Amino acid sequence: MFLKVQLSWNVIIPAENMNVKGLLLQRAIIVRLMEEFAVKKATKDLGYLLAVTTLDKVGEGRVRQQSGDVLFPVTFTCLTFKIFRGEVVEGVVHKILKHGVFLKCGPIDNIFLSPQKMPGYEYVPGENPLFVSEKQSKIEKDVVVRFSVIGTKWIESEREFQAVVTLERDFLGPV
């Protein structure tokens, strides 16, 4: 679910941001790293990039010949979020359709729970559709549901993950 990862990136500081005072240079490197980190959003291997926790090392800058910008190799530690097959997690229902339930879990917005993977639940149509079990537990909008991940899919163009989940294990369902 949450991973602590050390990464090495190259941060480019434009020549106009260069200053002889070391603290301003360090600040410019950190600001640029945070901007690039936010734009990246997620990677297939690491999942969603959540936060930079520490700046471990700033290497010696190299001037780029064409522009005069300076490239700094940077090593930092960050927190990421990725769900794995077989993992049990919780999510919030945000849409219910006859053919299944869509949930959100952390930064993942596209988690699908099929009616075939909800044993004992029946779809109840209406203004506020829901799924009800034989034991009267309800899966409706804004309910927290504990589920097991069947599989995930990385969508490169959107830089996000999708997941398919199930309730076919013990202690799964509405919390």
Coordinates of C-alpha atoms in Angstrom, one line a residue:
M1 CA 0.0 0.0 0.0
F2 CA 2.4 2.7 1.2
L3 CA 6.0 2.5 0.1
K4 CA 9.1 4.5 1.2
V5 CA 11.4 4.8 -1.8
Q6 CA 14.7 6.5 -2.5
L7 CA 14.9 8.1 -6.0
S8 CA 17.6 9.9 -8.0
W9 CA 16.4 12.6 -10.4
N10 CA 18.1 15.4 -12.3
V11 CA 16.8 18.9 -11.5
I12 CA 17.4 21.7 -14.0
I13 CA 17.7 25.2 -12.5
P14 CA 17.4 28.0 -15.1
A15 CA 20.4 30.4 -15.2
E16 CA 18.3 33.4 -14.1
N17 CA 17.5 31.5 -10.8
M18 CA 21.2 31.0 -10.0
N19 CA 22.4 33.0 -7.0
V20 CA 25.7 33.1 -5.2
K21 CA 24.0 32.5 -1.8
G22 CA 23.8 28.8 -1.1
L23 CA 20.5 28.9 0.7
L24 CA 18.7 30.5 -2.2
L25 CA 20.2 27.9 -4.6
Q26 CA 19.1 25.0 -2.3
R27 CA 15.6 26.5 -2.1
A28 CA 15.5 26.8 -5.9
I29 CA 16.5 23.1 -6.2
I30 CA 13.8 22.0 -3.7
V31 CA 11.1 24.1 -5.3
R32 CA 12.0 22.7 -8.8
L33 CA 12.0 19.2 -7.4
M34 CA 8.6 19.6 -5.9
E35 CA 7.2 21.0 -9.1
E36 CA 8.5 18.1 -11.2
F37 CA 7.3 15.6 -8.5
A38 CA 3.8 17.0 -8.6
V39 CA 3.7 16.9 -12.5
K40 CA 4.9 13.2 -12.6
K41 CA 1.8 12.1 -10.5
A42 CA 2.5 8.3 -10.8
T43 CA 4.7 5.6 -12.3
K44 CA 3.9 2.0 -13.2
D45 CA 6.5 0.6 -10.9
L46 CA 6.1 2.8 -7.8
G47 CA 2.4 3.8 -7.9
Y48 CA 1.2 7.3 -7.0
L49 CA 3.9 9.8 -5.8
L50 CA 2.5 11.3 -2.6
A51 CA 5.2 13.3 -0.8
V52 CA 8.9 14.0 -0.7
T53 CA 10.0 13.2 2.8
T54 CA 13.8 14.1 2.7
L55 CA 16.3 15.6 0.4
D56 CA 19.2 13.2 0.9
K57 CA 21.9 14.5 -1.5
V58 CA 22.4 17.3 -4.0
G59 CA 25.3 16.5 -6.4
E60 CA 27.6 19.0 -8.1
G61 CA 25.8 21.0 -10.8
R62 CA 26.8 20.7 -14.5
V63 CA 26.2 23.7 -16.8
R64 CA 24.3 22.8 -20.0
Q65 CA 26.1 24.2 -23.0
Q66 CA 23.1 25.3 -25.0
S67 CA 21.1 27.2 -22.4
G68 CA 23.4 28.0 -19.5
D69 CA 21.0 26.2 -17.2
V70 CA 22.5 24.0 -14.4
L71 CA 21.6 20.4 -14.0
F72 CA 21.9 19.0 -10.4
P73 CA 21.7 15.3 -9.7
V74 CA 19.4 14.9 -6.6
T75 CA 18.7 11.9 -4.4
F76 CA 15.6 12.1 -2.2
T77 CA 13.2 9.8 -0.3
C78 CA 9.5 9.9 -1.0
L79 CA 6.3 8.2 0.0
T80 CA 4.2 6.4 -2.7
F81 CA 0.9 4.5 -2.8
K82 CA 0.3 1.4 -4.8
I83 CA -2.2 -1.5 -4.4
F84 CA -1.1 -5.0 -5.1
R85 CA -3.0 -8.2 -6.1
G86 CA -4.3 -10.0 -3.1
E87 CA -4.1 -7.0 -0.8
V88 CA -7.1 -6.2 1.4
V89 CA -7.9 -2.4 1.5
E90 CA -10.8 -0.1 2.1
G91 CA -12.5 2.3 -0.3
V92 CA -15.5 4.6 -0.5
V93 CA -18.3 3.9 -2.9
H94 CA -18.8 6.9 -5.3
K95 CA -21.1 5.4 -8.0
I96 CA -23.5 2.4 -8.2
L97 CA -24.8 1.0 -11.5
K98 CA -26.6 -2.2 -12.3
H99 CA -23.4 -3.8 -13.6
G100 CA -21.3 -2.9 -10.6
V101 CA -19.9 -0.5 -8.0
F102 CA -17.2 2.1 -8.5
L103 CA -15.0 2.9 -5.5
K104 CA -12.2 5.3 -4.6
C105 CA -9.2 4.4 -2.4
G106 CA -6.7 7.1 -1.7
P107 CA -5.6 8.6 -5.1
I108 CA -7.1 5.7 -7.1
D109 CA -10.5 6.8 -8.5
N110 CA -11.3 3.8 -10.7
I111 CA -11.9 0.7 -8.7
F112 CA -14.6 -1.7 -10.0
L113 CA -16.5 -4.2 -8.0
S114 CA -18.7 -6.5 -10.2
P115 CA -22.0 -8.0 -9.0
Q116 CA -20.4 -11.5 -9.7
K117 CA -17.8 -10.7 -7.1
M118 CA -20.3 -9.8 -4.4
P119 CA -21.8 -13.1 -3.3
G120 CA -25.2 -12.7 -1.7
Y121 CA -25.8 -9.1 -2.8
E122 CA -28.7 -8.1 -5.0
Y123 CA -29.1 -4.8 -7.0
V124 CA -31.9 -2.5 -5.8
P125 CA -32.8 0.1 -8.5
G126 CA -34.2 3.5 -7.7
E127 CA -33.3 7.1 -7.1
N128 CA -30.4 6.0 -4.9
P129 CA -29.5 2.6 -6.2
L130 CA -27.8 0.1 -3.9
F131 CA -26.8 -3.5 -3.3
V132 CA -28.3 -5.3 -0.4
S133 CA -27.2 -8.7 1.1
E134 CA -29.3 -11.5 2.6
K135 CA -28.0 -10.3 6.0
Q136 CA -29.3 -6.7 5.2
S137 CA -25.9 -5.1 4.9
K138 CA -26.0 -2.3 2.3
I139 CA -23.5 -1.1 -0.3
E140 CA -24.6 2.4 -1.3
K141 CA -23.0 5.7 -2.2
D142 CA -20.4 7.0 0.4
V143 CA -20.3 3.7 2.3
V144 CA -16.8 2.4 3.2
V145 CA -16.2 -1.1 1.8
R146 CA -13.3 -3.5 2.6
F147 CA -12.3 -5.5 -0.4
S148 CA -9.5 -7.7 -1.9
V149 CA -7.7 -6.6 -5.0
I150 CA -8.0 -9.1 -7.9
G151 CA -5.9 -7.1 -10.4
T152 CA -4.6 -3.7 -11.3
K153 CA -4.0 -2.0 -14.7
W154 CA -1.7 0.9 -15.4
I155 CA -3.1 3.5 -17.9
E156 CA 0.0 5.3 -19.3
S157 CA -1.9 8.1 -21.1
E158 CA -3.7 9.0 -17.9
R159 CA -0.8 8.2 -15.6
E160 CA -3.2 6.4 -13.3
F161 CA -4.2 2.9 -12.1
Q162 CA -7.5 1.0 -12.4
A163 CA -8.3 -2.0 -10.2
V164 CA -10.8 -4.9 -10.1
V165 CA -11.8 -6.1 -6.7
T166 CA -13.8 -8.8 -4.9
L167 CA -15.7 -9.4 -1.7
E168 CA -15.2 -13.2 -2.0
R169 CA -13.1 -13.7 1.1
D170 CA -13.8 -13.6 4.9
F171 CA -14.5 -10.3 6.6
L172 CA -15.0 -8.3 3.4
G173 CA -17.9 -5.9 2.7
P174 CA -19.3 -2.7 4.2
V175 CA -17.4 -1.6 7.2

